[in-house]
Short mmCIF file of C-alpha atoms and ligand atoms in Angstrom, two decimals:
data_model
loop_
_atom_site.label_atom_id
_atom_site.label_comp_id
_atom_site.label_asym_id
_atom_site.label_seq_id
_atom_site.Cartn_x
_atom_site.Cartn_y
_atom_site.Cartn_z
CA UNK W 27 0.00 0.00 0.00
CA UNK W 28 1.34 3.44 -0.87
CA UNK W 29 2.25 5.88 1.83
CA UNK W 30 -0.69 8.24 1.60
CA UNK W 31 -3.66 5.88 1.83
CA UNK W 32 -5.37 6.38 5.17
CA UNK W 33 -7.31 3.21 5.48
CA UNK W 34 -7.74 0.45 7.96
CA UNK W 35 -4.44 -1.32 8.25
CA UNK W 36 -2.23 1.70 7.60
CA UNK W 37 -4.15 4.07 9.83
CA UNK W 38 -2.07 5.91 12.38
CA UNK W 39 -3.66 5.53 15.80
CA UNK W 40 -5.98 8.40 16.61
CA UNK W 41 -5.96 9.28 20.29
CA UNK W 42 -9.40 9.81 21.73
CA UNK W 43 -8.51 13.21 23.15
CA UNK W 44 -7.34 14.38 19.72
CA UNK W 45 -10.54 13.27 18.08
CA UNK W 46 -12.77 14.82 20.70
CA UNK W 47 -10.97 18.15 20.34
CA UNK W 48 -13.24 18.28 17.33
CA UNK W 49 -16.07 19.43 19.58
CA UNK W 50 -17.46 22.79 18.45
CA UNK W 51 -16.13 22.61 14.94
CA UNK W 52 -18.48 22.12 12.07
CA UNK W 53 -18.49 20.08 8.90
CA UNK W 54 -20.81 21.12 6.07
CA UNK W 55 -22.08 18.33 3.85
CA UNK W 56 -23.73 18.56 0.44
CA UNK W 57 -25.25 15.25 -0.75
CA UNK W 58 -26.31 14.60 -4.33
CA UNK W 59 -30.12 14.28 -4.21
CA UNK W 60 -30.48 10.59 -5.12
CA UNK W 61 -31.11 7.66 -2.81
CA UNK W 62 -27.78 5.96 -3.42
CA UNK W 63 -25.93 9.20 -2.58
CA UNK W 64 -28.00 10.60 0.30
CA UNK W 65 -27.65 7.49 2.49
CA UNK W 66 -23.84 7.22 2.48
CA UNK W 67 -23.43 10.99 3.00
CA UNK W 68 -25.78 10.99 6.00
CA UNK W 69 -24.12 7.90 7.41
CA UNK W 70 -20.80 9.74 7.13
CA UNK W 71 -22.47 12.67 8.92
CA UNK W 72 -23.56 10.37 11.76
CA UNK W 73 -20.04 9.04 12.13
CA UNK W 74 -18.43 12.49 12.16
CA UNK W 75 -21.03 13.76 14.62
CA UNK W 76 -20.26 10.84 16.90
CA UNK W 77 -16.66 12.07 16.88
CA UNK W 78 -17.60 15.51 18.10
CA UNK W 79 -18.10 17.47 14.89
CA UNK W 80 -21.22 19.60 14.49
CA UNK W 81 -22.99 18.87 11.20
CA UNK W 82 -24.78 21.13 8.73
CA UNK W 83 -26.39 19.50 5.71
CA UNK W 84 -26.92 21.81 2.74
CA UNK W 85 -29.47 20.22 0.43
CA UNK W 86 -31.55 20.72 -2.67
CA UNK W 87 -35.35 21.01 -2.49
CA UNK W 88 -35.37 18.22 -5.06
CA UNK W 89 -35.38 14.90 -3.15
CA UNK W 90 -34.73 16.76 0.12
CA UNK W 91 -33.71 14.58 3.09
CA UNK W 92 -36.06 14.43 6.06
CA UNK W 93 -34.64 16.66 8.87
CA UNK W 94 -36.86 14.87 11.44
CA UNK W 95 -34.61 11.81 11.17
CA UNK W 96 -31.67 13.84 12.45
CA UNK W 97 -32.60 16.49 15.00
CA UNK W 98 -28.91 16.69 15.90
CA UNK W 99 -27.96 18.11 12.46
CA UNK W 100 -28.78 21.52 10.97
CA UNK W 101 -30.48 21.24 7.56
CA UNK W 102 -30.32 24.21 5.17
CA UNK W 103 -32.07 24.16 1.78
CA UNK W 104 -30.13 25.90 -1.00
CA UNK W 105 -33.40 26.80 -2.82
CA UNK W 106 -32.31 25.91 -6.33
CA UNK W 107 -34.35 26.46 -9.47
CA UNK W 108 -34.03 23.50 -11.80
CA UNK W 109 -34.61 23.75 -15.54
CA UNK W 110 -37.79 22.05 -16.83
CA UNK W 111 -37.55 18.28 -16.82
CA UNK W 112 -34.30 18.14 -14.82
CA UNK W 113 -36.03 16.50 -11.86
CA UNK W 114 -38.07 14.06 -13.93
CA UNK W 115 -37.22 10.32 -13.78
CA UNK W 116 -37.91 10.32 -17.53
CA UNK W 117 -34.88 12.55 -18.10
CA UNK W 118 -31.65 10.80 -18.97
CA UNK W 119 -29.52 10.54 -15.79
CA UNK W 120 -26.50 12.22 -17.36
CA UNK W 121 -28.58 15.18 -18.51
CA UNK W 122 -29.99 15.34 -15.00
CA UNK W 123 -26.55 15.41 -13.39
CA UNK W 124 -25.32 18.11 -15.76
CA UNK W 125 -28.47 20.19 -15.12
CA UNK W 126 -28.15 19.78 -11.35
CA UNK W 127 -24.52 20.85 -11.41
CA UNK W 128 -25.35 23.88 -13.54
CA UNK W 129 -28.40 24.96 -11.54
CA UNK W 130 -27.00 24.38 -8.04
CA UNK W 131 -23.58 26.00 -8.25
CA UNK W 132 -24.70 29.57 -7.46
CA UNK W 133 -27.36 28.71 -4.82
CA UNK W 134 -24.91 26.34 -3.11
CA UNK W 135 -22.22 29.03 -3.06
CA UNK W 136 -24.71 31.60 -1.71
CA UNK W 137 -25.98 29.25 1.01
CA UNK W 138 -22.45 28.40 2.08
CA UNK W 139 -21.37 32.06 2.05
CA UNK W 140 -24.38 33.05 4.22
CA UNK W 141 -23.52 30.27 6.62
CA UNK W 142 -19.99 31.62 6.95
CA UNK W 143 -21.22 35.18 7.33
CA UNK W 144 -23.71 34.20 10.00
CA UNK W 145 -21.06 32.37 12.00
CA UNK W 146 -20.61 34.03 15.41
CA UNK W 147 -18.73 32.78 18.46
CA UNK W 148 -19.51 30.51 20.23
CA UNK W 149 -20.90 28.89 17.04
CA UNK W 150 -18.69 26.10 15.82
CA UNK W 151 -16.60 27.40 12.91
CA UNK W 152 -16.52 25.46 9.65
CA UNK W 153 -13.59 23.07 9.58
CA UNK W 154 -14.32 21.80 6.07
CA UNK W 155 -16.95 20.93 3.49
CA UNK W 156 -17.71 17.49 2.07
CA UNK W 157 -19.49 17.36 -1.29
CA UNK W 158 -20.66 14.34 -3.22
CA UNK W 159 -18.15 13.28 -5.86
CA UNK W 160 -20.55 14.14 -8.70
CA UNK W 161 -20.96 17.77 -7.52
CA UNK W 162 -18.02 19.11 -9.50
CA UNK W 163 -19.39 22.68 -9.52
CA UNK W 164 -19.94 22.67 -5.75
CA UNK W 165 -16.41 21.42 -5.22
CA UNK W 166 -15.04 24.47 -7.04
CA UNK W 167 -17.53 26.81 -5.32
CA UNK W 168 -16.59 25.70 -1.79
CA UNK W 169 -12.91 25.91 -2.53
CA UNK W 170 -13.44 29.35 -4.08
CA UNK W 171 -14.77 30.52 -0.71
CA UNK W 172 -11.47 29.52 0.84
CA UNK W 173 -12.70 26.39 2.60
CA UNK W 174 -10.97 23.01 2.58
CA UNK W 175 -13.24 20.65 0.69
CA UNK W 176 -13.32 16.87 0.51
CA UNK W 177 -15.21 14.77 -1.96
CA UNK W 178 -17.23 11.69 -1.01
CA UNK W 179 -17.06 8.96 -3.65
CA UNK W 180 -20.20 6.88 -3.36
CA UNK W 181 -19.01 4.35 -5.95
CA UNK W 182 -16.38 1.63 -5.59
CA UNK W 183 -12.65 2.30 -5.70
CA UNK W 184 -12.54 0.25 -8.91
CA UNK W 185 -15.10 2.54 -10.53
CA UNK W 186 -13.36 5.67 -9.30
CA UNK W 187 -10.09 4.34 -10.61
CA UNK W 188 -11.64 3.65 -13.99
CA UNK W 189 -12.92 7.25 -14.04
CA UNK W 190 -9.43 8.58 -13.39
CA UNK W 191 -8.19 6.38 -16.23
CA UNK W 192 -10.85 7.49 -18.75
CA UNK W 193 -8.64 9.84 -20.81
CA UNK W 194 -5.98 7.12 -21.12
CA UNK W 195 -8.59 4.52 -22.12
CA UNK W 196 -9.50 6.67 -25.05
CA UNK W 197 -5.86 6.92 -26.15
CA UNK W 198 -5.50 3.14 -25.77
CA UNK W 199 -8.49 2.61 -28.07
CA UNK W 200 -10.89 1.05 -25.52
CA UNK W 201 -13.16 4.09 -25.80
CA UNK W 202 -15.52 4.58 -27.47
CA UNK W 203 -16.36 0.94 -26.67
CA UNK W 204 -16.14 -1.17 -29.83
CA UNK W 205 -18.15 -4.35 -30.34
CA UNK W 206 -15.10 -6.36 -31.40
CA UNK W 207 -13.18 -5.46 -28.21
CA UNK W 208 -16.02 -5.95 -25.71
CA UNK W 209 -14.49 -9.01 -24.05
CA UNK W 210 -10.93 -7.74 -24.01
CA UNK W 211 -9.44 -7.16 -20.56
CA UNK W 212 -8.58 -3.49 -20.04
CA UNK W 213 -4.83 -3.61 -19.45
CA UNK W 214 -4.59 -1.22 -16.50
CA UNK W 215 -7.96 -2.06 -14.95
CA UNK W 216 -8.11 -5.86 -14.72
CA UNK W 217 -10.39 -7.70 -14.05
CA UNK W 218 -12.52 -5.21 -16.00
CA UNK W 219 -13.22 -5.90 -19.65
CA UNK W 220 -14.14 -3.19 -22.13
CA UNK W 221 -17.81 -4.21 -21.72
CA UNK W 222 -17.62 -3.48 -17.98
CA UNK W 223 -16.56 0.16 -18.32
CA UNK W 224 -19.04 2.82 -17.16
CA UNK W 225 -21.67 3.53 -19.78
CA UNK W 226 -25.08 5.07 -19.89
CA UNK W 227 -27.14 3.58 -22.71
CA UNK W 228 -28.83 6.26 -24.74
CA UNK W 229 -26.42 8.95 -23.54
CA UNK W 230 -23.87 10.48 -25.80
CA UNK W 231 -20.42 8.96 -25.14
CA UNK W 232 -18.69 12.30 -25.56
CA UNK W 233 -21.02 13.83 -22.98
CA UNK W 234 -20.24 11.01 -20.54
CA UNK W 235 -16.50 11.43 -21.08
CA UNK W 236 -16.86 15.19 -20.64
CA UNK W 237 -18.79 14.70 -17.39
CA UNK W 238 -16.19 12.33 -15.99
CA UNK W 239 -13.39 14.72 -17.02
CA UNK W 240 -15.08 17.59 -15.16
CA UNK W 241 -15.35 15.48 -12.02
CA UNK W 242 -11.70 14.44 -12.19
CA UNK W 243 -10.46 17.96 -13.02
CA UNK W 244 -12.44 19.60 -10.21
CA UNK W 245 -11.13 17.04 -7.79
CA UNK W 246 -7.51 17.50 -8.86
CA UNK W 247 -7.75 21.28 -8.64
CA UNK W 248 -9.88 21.75 -5.53
CA UNK W 249 -10.09 18.68 -3.28
CA UNK W 250 -8.11 18.45 -0.05
CA UNK W 251 -9.11 14.82 0.36
CA UNK W 252 -11.10 11.96 -1.13
CA UNK W 253 -13.41 9.85 1.02
CA UNK W 254 -14.36 6.42 -0.34
CA UNK W 255 -17.16 4.17 0.83
CA UNK W 256 -15.11 1.00 0.56
CA UNK W 257 -12.53 -0.97 2.53
CA UNK W 258 -9.18 -2.68 2.13
CA UNK W 259 -10.41 -6.25 2.41
CA UNK W 260 -12.31 -5.94 -0.86
CA UNK W 261 -10.45 -3.19 -2.72
CA UNK W 262 -6.98 -2.81 -1.16
CA UNK W 263 -5.18 -2.91 -4.50
CA UNK W 264 -7.52 -0.44 -6.13
CA UNK W 265 -7.13 1.94 -3.19
CA UNK W 266 -3.35 1.81 -3.39
CA UNK W 267 -3.44 2.56 -7.11
CA UNK W 268 -5.83 5.45 -6.60
CA UNK W 269 -3.53 6.97 -4.01
CA UNK W 270 -0.65 6.77 -6.47
CA UNK W 271 -2.65 9.01 -8.81
CA UNK W 272 -3.83 11.55 -6.26
CA UNK W 273 -1.92 14.35 -4.66
CA UNK W 274 -4.34 14.53 -1.70
CA UNK W 275 -5.04 11.75 0.82
CA UNK W 276 -7.72 9.11 0.23
CA UNK W 277 -9.72 7.76 3.17
CA UNK W 278 -11.34 4.35 2.81
CA UNK W 279 -14.06 4.66 5.45
CA UNK W 280 -16.56 2.03 4.31
CA UNK W 281 -18.77 0.17 4.57
CA UNK W 282 -20.39 3.34 5.95
CA UNK W 283 -23.79 1.83 6.82
CA UNK W 284 -22.04 -0.79 8.94
CA UNK W 285 -19.66 1.66 10.60
CA UNK W 286 -22.65 3.45 12.19
CA UNK W 287 -23.85 1.82 15.40
CA UNK W 288 -27.53 2.22 14.54
CA UNK W 289 -27.60 3.60 11.00
CA UNK W 290 -30.67 5.76 10.39
CA UNK W 291 -32.99 4.95 7.49
CA UNK W 292 -32.73 7.66 4.83
CA UNK W 293 -35.30 6.32 2.40
CA UNK W 294 -36.91 8.76 0.00
CA UNK W 295 -39.84 6.30 -0.18
CA UNK W 296 -41.93 4.65 2.52
CA UNK W 297 -40.79 1.03 2.87
CA UNK W 298 -43.40 -1.72 2.99
CA UNK W 299 -42.45 -3.36 6.28
CA UNK W 300 -45.11 -6.04 5.85
CA UNK W 301 -42.63 -7.97 3.74
CA UNK W 302 -40.57 -8.72 6.89
CA UNK W 303 -43.49 -10.64 8.44
CA UNK W 304 -43.94 -12.41 5.10
CA UNK W 305 -40.25 -13.40 5.22
CA UNK W 306 -40.69 -14.67 8.80
CA UNK W 307 -42.97 -17.38 7.43
CA UNK W 308 -40.24 -18.78 5.15
CA UNK W 309 -37.44 -21.27 5.88
CA UNK W 310 -33.83 -20.04 6.05
CA UNK W 311 -32.20 -19.07 2.73
CA UNK W 312 -35.29 -19.98 0.72
CA UNK W 313 -36.32 -16.57 -0.70
CA UNK W 314 -34.80 -14.64 -3.59
CA UNK W 315 -34.86 -10.86 -3.07
CA UNK W 316 -35.19 -8.90 -6.33
CA UNK W 317 -34.53 -5.19 -6.64
CA UNK W 318 -33.00 -2.93 -9.28
CA UNK W 319 -32.43 -0.03 -6.88
CA UNK W 320 -33.87 3.45 -6.91
CA UNK W 321 -33.18 4.65 -10.46
CA UNK W 322 -32.79 1.80 -12.97
CA UNK W 323 -35.74 0.92 -15.16
CA UNK W 324 -36.34 -1.79 -17.76
CA UNK W 325 -38.39 -2.13 -20.92
CA UNK W 326 -41.79 -3.91 -20.80
CA UNK W 327 -40.29 -6.94 -22.62
CA UNK W 328 -37.54 -7.39 -20.01
CA UNK W 329 -40.06 -6.94 -17.20
CA UNK W 330 -42.22 -9.68 -18.66
CA UNK W 331 -39.23 -12.05 -19.01
CA UNK W 332 -38.20 -11.33 -15.41
CA UNK W 333 -41.74 -12.06 -14.21
CA UNK W 334 -42.10 -15.30 -16.14
CA UNK W 335 -38.57 -16.38 -15.23
CA UNK W 336 -39.32 -15.88 -11.54
CA UNK W 337 -42.68 -17.58 -11.86
CA UNK W 338 -41.26 -20.68 -13.54
CA UNK W 339 -38.16 -20.96 -11.31
CA UNK W 340 -40.27 -22.46 -8.53
CA UNK W 341 -38.38 -20.32 -6.00
CA UNK W 342 -40.17 -17.99 -3.52
CA UNK W 343 -39.32 -14.34 -4.20
CA UNK W 344 -39.71 -10.85 -2.78
CA UNK W 345 -39.70 -8.36 -5.68
CA UNK W 346 -39.44 -4.58 -5.47
CA UNK W 347 -41.37 -3.10 -8.40
CA UNK W 348 -41.12 0.69 -8.14
CA UNK W 349 -43.65 2.98 -9.78
CA UNK W 350 -42.11 4.09 -13.07
CA UNK W 351 -39.56 1.25 -13.11
CA UNK W 352 -40.88 -0.07 -16.43
CA UNK W 353 -40.45 2.29 -19.39
CA UNK W 354 -43.68 3.81 -20.51
CA UNK W 355 -45.65 3.07 -17.32
CA UNK W 356 -46.58 5.92 -15.01
CA UNK W 357 -47.61 4.12 -11.84
CA UNK W 358 -46.75 0.68 -10.50
CA UNK W 359 -46.37 -1.72 -13.45
CA UNK W 360 -48.97 -4.49 -13.68
CA UNK W 361 -47.82 -8.12 -13.58
CA UNK W 362 -48.17 -9.81 -16.97
CA UNK W 363 -51.38 -11.87 -17.33
CA UNK W 364 -50.96 -15.31 -15.80
CA UNK W 365 -48.06 -14.38 -13.51
CA UNK W 366 -50.31 -12.87 -10.87
CA UNK W 367 -51.42 -16.27 -9.64
CA UNK W 368 -47.81 -17.41 -9.19
CA UNK W 369 -47.01 -14.21 -7.33
CA UNK W 370 -49.91 -14.79 -4.95
CA UNK W 371 -48.83 -18.34 -4.19
CA UNK W 372 -45.03 -17.98 -4.02
CA UNK W 373 -44.02 -14.37 -4.27
CA UNK W 374 -44.52 -10.96 -2.77
CA UNK W 375 -44.31 -7.70 -4.69
CA UNK W 376 -43.72 -4.38 -2.93
CA UNK W 377 -43.04 -0.87 -4.24
CA UNK W 378 -40.17 -0.25 -1.80
CA UNK W 379 -38.57 -2.57 0.76
CA UNK W 380 -36.59 -1.93 3.95
CA UNK W 381 -33.65 -3.39 2.03
CA UNK W 382 -31.01 -3.59 4.71
CA UNK W 383 -33.40 -5.44 7.02
CA UNK W 384 -34.50 -7.68 4.17
CA UNK W 385 -30.92 -8.65 3.34
CA UNK W 386 -30.25 -9.34 7.02
CA UNK W 387 -33.29 -11.64 7.24
CA UNK W 388 -32.46 -15.32 7.58
CA UNK W 389 -35.05 -16.28 4.95
CA UNK W 390 -33.09 -14.51 2.18
CA UNK W 391 -31.00 -16.89 0.07
CA UNK W 392 -29.79 -14.53 -2.68
CA UNK W 393 -30.20 -11.05 -4.12
CA UNK W 394 -31.08 -10.47 -7.78
CA UNK W 395 -29.57 -7.00 -8.04
CA UNK W 396 -28.72 -4.23 -10.48
CA UNK W 397 -25.43 -4.04 -8.54
CA UNK W 398 -25.58 -0.42 -7.41
CA UNK W 399 -22.68 0.19 -5.05
CA UNK W 400 -24.83 0.51 -1.92
CA UNK W 401 -26.68 -2.69 -2.73
CA UNK W 402 -23.36 -4.36 -3.42
CA UNK W 403 -21.95 -3.34 -0.03
CA UNK W 404 -25.18 -4.25 1.74
CA UNK W 405 -25.20 -7.75 0.24
CA UNK W 406 -21.48 -8.27 1.02
CA UNK W 407 -22.04 -7.18 4.63
CA UNK W 408 -24.89 -9.69 5.04
CA UNK W 409 -23.12 -12.52 3.23
CA UNK W 410 -25.88 -12.73 0.62
CA UNK W 411 -24.82 -13.96 -2.85
CA UNK W 412 -25.87 -11.94 -5.87
CA UNK W 413 -27.52 -12.61 -9.20
CA UNK W 414 -26.12 -9.74 -11.26
CA UNK W 415 -28.21 -7.73 -13.72
CA UNK W 416 -26.25 -4.49 -14.13
CA UNK W 417 -28.20 -1.80 -15.97
CA UNK W 418 -25.98 1.28 -16.40
CA UNK W 419 -23.21 3.53 -15.05
CA UNK W 420 -20.95 1.83 -12.47
CA UNK W 421 -23.20 -1.23 -12.11
CA UNK W 422 -21.24 -3.15 -14.76
CA UNK W 423 -18.02 -2.58 -12.81
CA UNK W 424 -19.61 -3.80 -9.56
CA UNK W 425 -21.13 -6.83 -11.29
CA UNK W 426 -17.73 -7.82 -12.65
CA UNK W 427 -16.15 -7.59 -9.20
CA UNK W 428 -19.02 -9.51 -7.57
CA UNK W 429 -18.90 -12.34 -10.07
CA UNK W 430 -15.20 -12.53 -11.00
CA UNK W 431 -13.10 -10.82 -8.35
CA UNK W 432 -14.87 -11.85 -5.16
CA UNK W 433 -16.76 -14.86 -6.57
CA UNK W 434 -19.93 -14.03 -4.64
CA UNK W 435 -22.27 -13.68 -7.60
CA UNK W 436 -23.49 -15.22 -10.84
CA UNK W 437 -24.13 -13.31 -14.06
CA UNK W 438 -27.60 -13.25 -15.50
CA UNK W 439 -26.26 -12.34 -18.95
CA UNK W 440 -26.89 -9.52 -21.37
CA UNK W 441 -30.21 -10.80 -22.64
CA UNK W 442 -32.90 -11.33 -20.03
CA UNK W 443 -34.90 -14.32 -21.18
CA UNK W 444 -37.34 -16.33 -19.05
CA UNK W 445 -35.79 -19.80 -19.46
CA UNK W 446 -32.28 -18.53 -18.59
CA UNK W 447 -33.66 -16.55 -15.68
CA UNK W 448 -35.45 -19.58 -14.25
CA UNK W 449 -32.38 -21.79 -14.71
CA UNK W 450 -29.92 -19.31 -13.18
CA UNK W 451 -32.25 -18.61 -10.24
CA UNK W 452 -32.54 -22.36 -9.54
CA UNK W 453 -28.75 -22.76 -9.89
CA UNK W 454 -28.07 -20.07 -7.31
CA UNK W 455 -30.83 -20.99 -4.90
CA UNK W 456 -30.91 -24.77 -5.01
CA UNK W 457 -27.76 -26.28 -6.55
CA UNK W 458 -24.15 -26.93 -5.66
CA UNK W 459 -22.94 -24.00 -7.77
CA UNK W 460 -25.08 -21.79 -5.56
CA UNK W 461 -23.59 -23.33 -2.40
CA UNK W 462 -20.09 -22.52 -3.63
CA UNK W 463 -20.98 -18.87 -4.24
CA UNK W 464 -22.86 -18.70 -0.92
CA UNK W 465 -19.83 -19.99 0.96
CA UNK W 466 -17.64 -17.29 -0.64
CA UNK W 467 -20.23 -14.69 0.34
CA UNK W 468 -20.13 -15.98 3.90
CA UNK W 469 -16.34 -15.65 3.99
CA UNK W 470 -16.43 -12.13 2.53
CA UNK W 471 -18.95 -11.13 5.19
CA UNK W 472 -16.48 -12.28 7.87
CA UNK W 473 -13.81 -10.05 6.33
CA UNK W 474 -16.24 -7.13 6.30
CA UNK W 475 -17.11 -7.81 9.96
CA UNK W 476 -13.43 -7.83 10.83
CA UNK W 477 -12.90 -4.52 9.06
CA UNK W 478 -15.85 -2.92 10.84
CA UNK W 479 -14.57 -4.13 14.20
CA UNK W 480 -11.03 -2.81 13.76
CA UNK W 481 -11.22 0.20 11.47
CA UNK W 482 -9.79 3.54 12.57
CA UNK W 483 -10.44 5.18 9.24
CA UNK W 484 -13.23 7.48 10.45
CA UNK W 485 -11.17 8.61 13.44
CA UNK W 486 -8.35 9.46 11.11
CA UNK W 487 -10.67 11.29 8.76
CA UNK W 488 -12.07 13.38 11.62
CA UNK W 489 -8.56 14.14 12.78
CA UNK W 490 -7.51 15.15 9.28
CA UNK W 491 -10.55 17.42 8.94
CA UNK W 492 -9.38 19.33 12.00
CA UNK W 493 -5.84 19.64 10.73
CA UNK W 494 -6.47 21.20 7.29
N1 UDP A 2 -33.27 0.52 -1.33
C1 UDP A 2 -34.21 0.33 -0.36
N2 UDP A 2 -35.38 -0.28 -0.70
C2 UDP A 2 -35.64 -0.70 -1.96
C3 UDP A 2 -34.67 -0.52 -2.95
C4 UDP A 2 -33.47 0.09 -2.61
O1 UDP A 2 -34.00 0.69 0.80
O2 UDP A 2 -36.74 -1.23 -2.17
C5 UDP A 2 -31.99 1.19 -0.96
C6 UDP A 2 -30.84 0.20 -0.90
O3 UDP A 2 -30.77 -0.37 0.38
C7 UDP A 2 -29.65 1.08 -1.25
C8 UDP A 2 -30.22 2.18 -2.11
O4 UDP A 2 -31.63 2.12 -1.96
O5 UDP A 2 -29.08 1.63 -0.07
C9 UDP A 2 -29.91 1.99 -3.58
O6 UDP A 2 -28.61 2.35 -3.79
P1 UDP A 2 -27.71 1.61 -4.86
O7 UDP A 2 -26.38 2.28 -4.84
O8 UDP A 2 -27.70 0.16 -4.63
O9 UDP A 2 -28.46 1.82 -6.22
P2 UDP A 2 -29.08 3.10 -6.95
O10 UDP A 2 -30.46 3.24 -6.46
O11 UDP A 2 -28.21 4.29 -6.59
O12 UDP A 2 -29.01 2.74 -8.38
#
């Protein structure tokens, strides 16, 4: 491991008295307003607060977090005005991220400047700002106000590393991704193949490359530190390589939801807790949990194949079907004719689940997942093997690591087709191949537990925040 990585094994011991000197200093956080970004940022906030830092959360009105969940934090809306369509789930995610960055830069700067102006002793002064890694405009704005600013990466170290490598991948001919090179290993990013690199179907490749370049440039120019929601046991090599490329320290503080003693629920939707009682009625490891996260959606044809595949697998399942998660449907998508009966006898469909509790439930045998990074960490921490159906962005990277690096998942394949679905589900849930993957998942969970029990990374981060 290179000298600068402040992670679990290499962490210098933080003395308690040093950490608790943090009392009466403030950290200002600015989460990106999506489920997979709000949760890790607020978990980081909980951990910093527990180490004596006061916390202010600046936030957009769009997908605003619920202040009632954290009376101990100050919540300040930046009062942005978004262009038409920018907040709509129908809008392409890249266009949404570009619009959010454009529209929030000035209101974020103004809100932060007012906060600084309003600061009066004995108020805690602002030690530093932490912005989500995708807020490249906010990163520059906070630094422009003279504040140290850190960036929270809510994706894996492998994904972040691939983002840093993007300009080189173009020179090496991997980008734009070519059909004939899809299965080629990317020389500097193994085990990733060209097909695993970040992509957003339907989005312009140049726009994606431009977006990633802005993120990397802003970070290189303005960040005093990089905080990653990952840990050495799963990504030690990737972390070391990242540190070699950065001139500021990287802190591997994950898995954030497990580092919190009693992590608060930060759901933007009301979870259907009835599914926990439904799970109680099932034998251990018998149920397949199916969820494609908070953003991904599928076409009606894929939805139908998923439904029929589940129905004919013979395996009990708990399926999260979000309103709007099938293209062209406004509300909650209807089950295809004929599948309803199967669902009533062997399955349960909900619009939103208390996912962490579901994955921790003994009845869960595997997780059919889109492989978002939070879902990936949550399944690793519960020792639940994964059936990988990556949809876009970093999900292909995570799927590759789950299936090939850590060996805790099986691929569902590019084409979702009912017979393959049913066969792969049965393989994972009921056959020896599934047992092998499940055993690896169990071992990886033990490593995660060990990391959680011994990590000093958050203490070191808090200490660093007070020193810059
Ligand atoms: N989640 C949940 N209930 C659901 C579906 C998802 O609580 O029914 C949570 C899940 O636990 C995770 C987050 O939503 O923390 C999704 O984040 P992830 O990075 O996995 O995917 P994204 O939604 O960002 O694509």
